[in-house]
Amino acid sequence: ALPKPVTRSFWMAMLVFTFVNFSVYPTILKYQAGTQAGNYLSRADGADSTGPTAYLLQEAPVDYSFEFDCPRPVQRLTMDSLARTLTPSGKVLVFAPGSFADSLTRHGLHTTALASFPNFHISQLTREFVNYRTRASVLTPWSLFIVRRQPFAP
């Protein structure tokens, strides 16, 4: 027989772990853009003809959750080499921060946002993120872009 304090501690720990695993984690995972983008592609895969591979930009911050959750192979490449990887249909799928749309346009590429997701590095929670009133100030939008060559003006 275990002493009462050990038994109570065990059950209290089980209660806390249950709360964290079934309530907290599912709630904060919706702020992990890579996971949400991977789930989006899992539901919609085959709906577009951007080729079999998804790309991350080397100039962008790293998003390991996208690499883990994406149903397609994921490759990292530079913006300069992106135009050379265009599929025969002339487009590729890129996951990057929303602010990179302008950078891709400056590289002569046209971007169309397929879907956008709020992002926060959830393993490093901050007071601003936990407080629902200030959460929006620390979220950064990430997007799945369909990238193609810039159309020529006549």
PDB file of C-alpha atoms in Angstrom:
ATOM      1  CA  ALA A   1       0.000   0.000   0.000  1.00  0.00           C
ATOM      2  CA  LEU A   2       1.276   3.419  -0.958  1.00  0.00           C
ATOM      3  CA  PRO A   3       1.193   6.228   1.556  1.00  0.00           C
ATOM      4  CA  LYS A   4      -1.719   8.633   1.113  1.00  0.00           C
ATOM      5  CA  PRO A   5       0.417  11.640  -0.018  1.00  0.00           C
ATOM      6  CA  VAL A   6       1.960   9.590  -2.853  1.00  0.00           C
ATOM      7  CA  THR A   7      -1.444   8.324  -3.977  1.00  0.00           C
ATOM      8  CA  ARG A   8      -2.952  11.825  -3.883  1.00  0.00           C
ATOM      9  CA  SER A   9       0.020  13.230  -5.809  1.00  0.00           C
ATOM     10  CA  PHE A  10      -0.327  10.519  -8.434  1.00  0.00           C
ATOM     11  CA  TRP A  11      -4.021  11.227  -8.999  1.00  0.00           C
ATOM     12  CA  MET A  12      -3.457  14.985  -9.019  1.00  0.00           C
ATOM     13  CA  ALA A  13      -0.740  14.530 -11.653  1.00  0.00           C
ATOM     14  CA  MET A  14      -3.094  12.346 -13.723  1.00  0.00           C
ATOM     15  CA  LEU A  15      -5.775  15.032 -13.514  1.00  0.00           C
ATOM     16  CA  VAL A  16      -3.348  17.759 -14.630  1.00  0.00           C
ATOM     17  CA  PHE A  17      -1.951  15.619 -17.480  1.00  0.00           C
ATOM     18  CA  THR A  18      -5.483  14.836 -18.665  1.00  0.00           C
ATOM     19  CA  PHE A  19      -6.397  18.523 -18.683  1.00  0.00           C
ATOM     20  CA  VAL A  20      -3.221  19.506 -20.527  1.00  0.00           C
ATOM     21  CA  ASN A  21      -3.422  16.722 -23.138  1.00  0.00           C
ATOM     22  CA  PHE A  22      -7.127  16.957 -23.898  1.00  0.00           C
ATOM     23  CA  SER A  23      -7.839  20.640 -23.384  1.00  0.00           C
ATOM     24  CA  VAL A  24      -4.729  22.843 -23.551  1.00  0.00           C
ATOM     25  CA  TYR A  25      -2.775  21.179 -26.380  1.00  0.00           C
ATOM     26  CA  PRO A  26      -5.663  20.918 -28.861  1.00  0.00           C
ATOM     27  CA  THR A  27      -6.498  24.565 -28.189  1.00  0.00           C
ATOM     28  CA  ILE A  28      -3.001  25.945 -28.738  1.00  0.00           C
ATOM     29  CA  LEU A  29      -2.210  23.686 -31.714  1.00  0.00           C
ATOM     30  CA  LYS A  30      -4.563  25.763 -33.847  1.00  0.00           C
ATOM     31  CA  TYR A  31      -1.920  28.508 -33.538  1.00  0.00           C
ATOM     32  CA  GLN A  32       0.804  26.293 -35.000  1.00  0.00           C
ATOM     33  CA  ALA A  33       0.503  27.221 -38.670  1.00  0.00           C
ATOM     34  CA  GLY A  34       2.547  24.300 -39.989  1.00  0.00           C
ATOM     35  CA  THR A  35       0.248  21.766 -38.369  1.00  0.00           C
ATOM     36  CA  GLN A  36      -2.851  23.531 -39.664  1.00  0.00           C
ATOM     37  CA  ALA A  37      -1.401  23.808 -43.186  1.00  0.00           C
ATOM     38  CA  GLY A  38      -0.475  20.114 -43.165  1.00  0.00           C
ATOM     39  CA  ASN A  39      -4.014  19.214 -42.077  1.00  0.00           C
ATOM     40  CA  TYR A  40      -5.446  21.495 -44.771  1.00  0.00           C
ATOM     41  CA  LEU A  41      -3.364  19.750 -47.440  1.00  0.00           C
ATOM     42  CA  SER A  42      -4.343  16.321 -46.098  1.00  0.00           C
ATOM     43  CA  ARG A  43      -8.017  17.208 -46.527  1.00  0.00           C
ATOM     44  CA  ALA A  44      -7.571  18.943 -49.909  1.00  0.00           C
ATOM     45  CA  ASP A  45      -4.707  16.967 -51.449  1.00  0.00           C
ATOM     46  CA  GLY A  46      -5.206  16.370 -55.120  1.00  0.00           C
ATOM     47  CA  ALA A  47      -7.447  19.436 -55.420  1.00  0.00           C
ATOM     48  CA  ASP A  48      -4.729  21.439 -57.156  1.00  0.00           C
ATOM     49  CA  SER A  49      -2.096  20.547 -59.733  1.00  0.00           C
ATOM     50  CA  THR A  50       0.939  22.238 -58.200  1.00  0.00           C
ATOM     51  CA  GLY A  51       3.041  19.097 -58.336  1.00  0.00           C
ATOM     52  CA  PRO A  52       3.869  16.466 -55.747  1.00  0.00           C
ATOM     53  CA  THR A  53       6.211  18.573 -53.588  1.00  0.00           C
ATOM     54  CA  ALA A  54       5.632  21.454 -51.166  1.00  0.00           C
ATOM     55  CA  TYR A  55       8.387  24.007 -50.658  1.00  0.00           C
ATOM     56  CA  LEU A  56       9.691  26.061 -47.748  1.00  0.00           C
ATOM     57  CA  LEU A  57      11.863  29.098 -48.419  1.00  0.00           C
ATOM     58  CA  GLN A  58      15.368  29.141 -46.953  1.00  0.00           C
ATOM     59  CA  GLU A  59      15.027  32.880 -46.385  1.00  0.00           C
ATOM     60  CA  ALA A  60      11.953  32.313 -44.188  1.00  0.00           C
ATOM     61  CA  PRO A  61      11.945  31.115 -40.572  1.00  0.00           C
ATOM     62  CA  VAL A  62      12.034  27.350 -40.126  1.00  0.00           C
ATOM     63  CA  ASP A  63       8.703  25.594 -39.582  1.00  0.00           C
ATOM     64  CA  TYR A  64       9.325  21.995 -38.593  1.00  0.00           C
ATOM     65  CA  SER A  65       5.663  21.299 -37.865  1.00  0.00           C
ATOM     66  CA  PHE A  66       4.843  21.735 -41.565  1.00  0.00           C
ATOM     67  CA  GLU A  67       7.543  19.258 -42.535  1.00  0.00           C
ATOM     68  CA  PHE A  68       6.139  16.802 -39.993  1.00  0.00           C
ATOM     69  CA  ASP A  69       2.430  17.202 -40.845  1.00  0.00           C
ATOM     70  CA  CYS A  70       2.513  17.783 -44.601  1.00  0.00           C
ATOM     71  CA  PRO A  71       1.289  14.768 -46.609  1.00  0.00           C
ATOM     72  CA  ARG A  72       3.644  15.724 -49.476  1.00  0.00           C
ATOM     73  CA  PRO A  73       7.424  15.658 -49.563  1.00  0.00           C
ATOM     74  CA  VAL A  74       8.795  18.997 -48.346  1.00  0.00           C
ATOM     75  CA  GLN A  75      11.933  20.667 -49.687  1.00  0.00           C
ATOM     76  CA  ARG A  76      13.690  23.873 -48.695  1.00  0.00           C
ATOM     77  CA  LEU A  77      15.031  26.129 -51.412  1.00  0.00           C
ATOM     78  CA  THR A  78      15.973  29.725 -52.053  1.00  0.00           C
ATOM     79  CA  MET A  79      13.691  32.256 -53.724  1.00  0.00           C
ATOM     80  CA  ASP A  80      16.191  32.558 -56.577  1.00  0.00           C
ATOM     81  CA  SER A  81      15.882  28.844 -57.413  1.00  0.00           C
ATOM     82  CA  LEU A  82      12.089  28.718 -57.058  1.00  0.00           C
ATOM     83  CA  ALA A  83      11.401  29.745 -60.673  1.00  0.00           C
ATOM     84  CA  ARG A  84      13.536  26.820 -61.919  1.00  0.00           C
ATOM     85  CA  THR A  85      11.403  24.305 -59.980  1.00  0.00           C
ATOM     86  CA  LEU A  86       8.071  25.254 -61.554  1.00  0.00           C
ATOM     87  CA  THR A  87       6.095  22.213 -62.634  1.00  0.00           C
ATOM     88  CA  PRO A  88       4.975  21.629 -66.229  1.00  0.00           C
ATOM     89  CA  SER A  89       1.718  23.348 -65.235  1.00  0.00           C
ATOM     90  CA  GLY A  90       3.875  26.343 -64.333  1.00  0.00           C
ATOM     91  CA  LYS A  91       3.170  26.501 -60.601  1.00  0.00           C
ATOM     92  CA  VAL A  92       4.392  25.223 -57.229  1.00  0.00           C
ATOM     93  CA  LEU A  93       3.098  25.146 -53.662  1.00  0.00           C
ATOM     94  CA  VAL A  94       5.028  27.235 -51.125  1.00  0.00           C
ATOM     95  CA  PHE A  95       4.431  27.557 -47.374  1.00  0.00           C
ATOM     96  CA  ALA A  96       5.837  30.824 -46.017  1.00  0.00           C
ATOM     97  CA  PRO A  97       5.020  33.821 -43.851  1.00  0.00           C
ATOM     98  CA  GLY A  98       2.380  36.013 -45.495  1.00  0.00           C
ATOM     99  CA  SER A  99       4.857  38.882 -45.717  1.00  0.00           C
ATOM    100  CA  PHE A 100       6.924  36.902 -48.231  1.00  0.00           C
ATOM    101  CA  ALA A 101       4.348  37.431 -50.987  1.00  0.00           C
ATOM    102  CA  ASP A 102       5.942  40.803 -51.774  1.00  0.00           C
ATOM    103  CA  SER A 103       9.422  39.274 -51.864  1.00  0.00           C
ATOM    104  CA  LEU A 104       8.266  36.594 -54.277  1.00  0.00           C
ATOM    105  CA  THR A 105       6.676  39.271 -56.480  1.00  0.00           C
ATOM    106  CA  ARG A 106      10.003  41.155 -56.554  1.00  0.00           C
ATOM    107  CA  HIS A 107      11.599  37.927 -57.796  1.00  0.00           C
ATOM    108  CA  GLY A 108       9.244  37.961 -60.800  1.00  0.00           C
ATOM    109  CA  LEU A 109       6.738  35.448 -59.413  1.00  0.00           C
ATOM    110  CA  HIS A 110       2.985  35.733 -58.975  1.00  0.00           C
ATOM    111  CA  THR A 111       1.501  34.452 -55.705  1.00  0.00           C
ATOM    112  CA  THR A 112      -2.026  33.393 -54.897  1.00  0.00           C
ATOM    113  CA  ALA A 113      -2.802  32.617 -51.259  1.00  0.00           C
ATOM    114  CA  LEU A 114      -4.529  29.260 -51.106  1.00  0.00           C
ATOM    115  CA  ALA A 115      -5.080  29.467 -47.314  1.00  0.00           C
ATOM    116  CA  SER A 116      -3.711  31.464 -44.368  1.00  0.00           C
ATOM    117  CA  PHE A 117      -3.060  30.367 -40.803  1.00  0.00           C
ATOM    118  CA  PRO A 118      -2.098  32.235 -37.601  1.00  0.00           C
ATOM    119  CA  ASN A 119       1.288  31.200 -36.243  1.00  0.00           C
ATOM    120  CA  PHE A 120       2.942  31.296 -32.845  1.00  0.00           C
ATOM    121  CA  HIS A 121       5.906  29.288 -31.551  1.00  0.00           C
ATOM    122  CA  ILE A 122       3.725  27.385 -29.072  1.00  0.00           C
ATOM    123  CA  SER A 123       6.588  25.707 -27.243  1.00  0.00           C
ATOM    124  CA  GLN A 124       7.633  29.150 -26.000  1.00  0.00           C
ATOM    125  CA  LEU A 125       4.429  30.523 -24.505  1.00  0.00           C
ATOM    126  CA  THR A 126       4.426  34.167 -23.470  1.00  0.00           C
ATOM    127  CA  ARG A 127       2.100  36.261 -21.354  1.00  0.00           C
ATOM    128  CA  GLU A 128       0.917  38.115 -24.472  1.00  0.00           C
ATOM    129  CA  PHE A 129      -0.069  34.863 -26.181  1.00  0.00           C
ATOM    130  CA  VAL A 130      -1.845  33.376 -23.167  1.00  0.00           C
ATOM    131  CA  ASN A 131      -3.896  36.551 -22.667  1.00  0.00           C
ATOM    132  CA  TYR A 132      -6.664  36.365 -25.290  1.00  0.00           C
ATOM    133  CA  ARG A 133      -6.874  40.181 -25.397  1.00  0.00           C
ATOM    134  CA  THR A 134      -3.266  40.552 -26.601  1.00  0.00           C
ATOM    135  CA  ARG A 135      -2.906  37.278 -28.504  1.00  0.00           C
ATOM    136  CA  ALA A 136      -3.471  38.840 -31.936  1.00  0.00           C
ATOM    137  CA  SER A 137      -0.478  41.140 -31.425  1.00  0.00           C
ATOM    138  CA  VAL A 138       1.971  38.205 -31.280  1.00  0.00           C
ATOM    139  CA  LEU A 139       0.507  36.053 -34.074  1.00  0.00           C
ATOM    140  CA  THR A 140       2.112  36.097 -37.509  1.00  0.00           C
ATOM    141  CA  PRO A 141       0.171  34.978 -40.589  1.00  0.00           C
ATOM    142  CA  TRP A 142       1.617  32.138 -42.669  1.00  0.00           C
ATOM    143  CA  SER A 143       0.143  31.125 -45.999  1.00  0.00           C
ATOM    144  CA  LEU A 144       0.084  28.322 -48.489  1.00  0.00           C
ATOM    145  CA  PHE A 145       0.874  30.056 -51.765  1.00  0.00           C
ATOM    146  CA  ILE A 146       0.433  28.853 -55.290  1.00  0.00           C
ATOM    147  CA  VAL A 147       3.418  30.434 -57.023  1.00  0.00           C
ATOM    148  CA  ARG A 148       3.721  30.855 -60.788  1.00  0.00           C
ATOM    149  CA  ARG A 149       5.639  33.034 -63.198  1.00  0.00           C
ATOM    150  CA  GLN A 150       4.541  36.643 -63.386  1.00  0.00           C
ATOM    151  CA  PRO A 151       2.239  37.062 -66.393  1.00  0.00           C
ATOM    152  CA  PHE A 152       3.623  39.364 -69.058  1.00  0.00           C
ATOM    153  CA  ALA A 153       1.763  42.587 -69.760  1.00  0.00           C
ATOM    154  CA  PRO A 154       0.792  43.006 -73.446  1.00  0.00           C
TER     155      PRO A 154
END
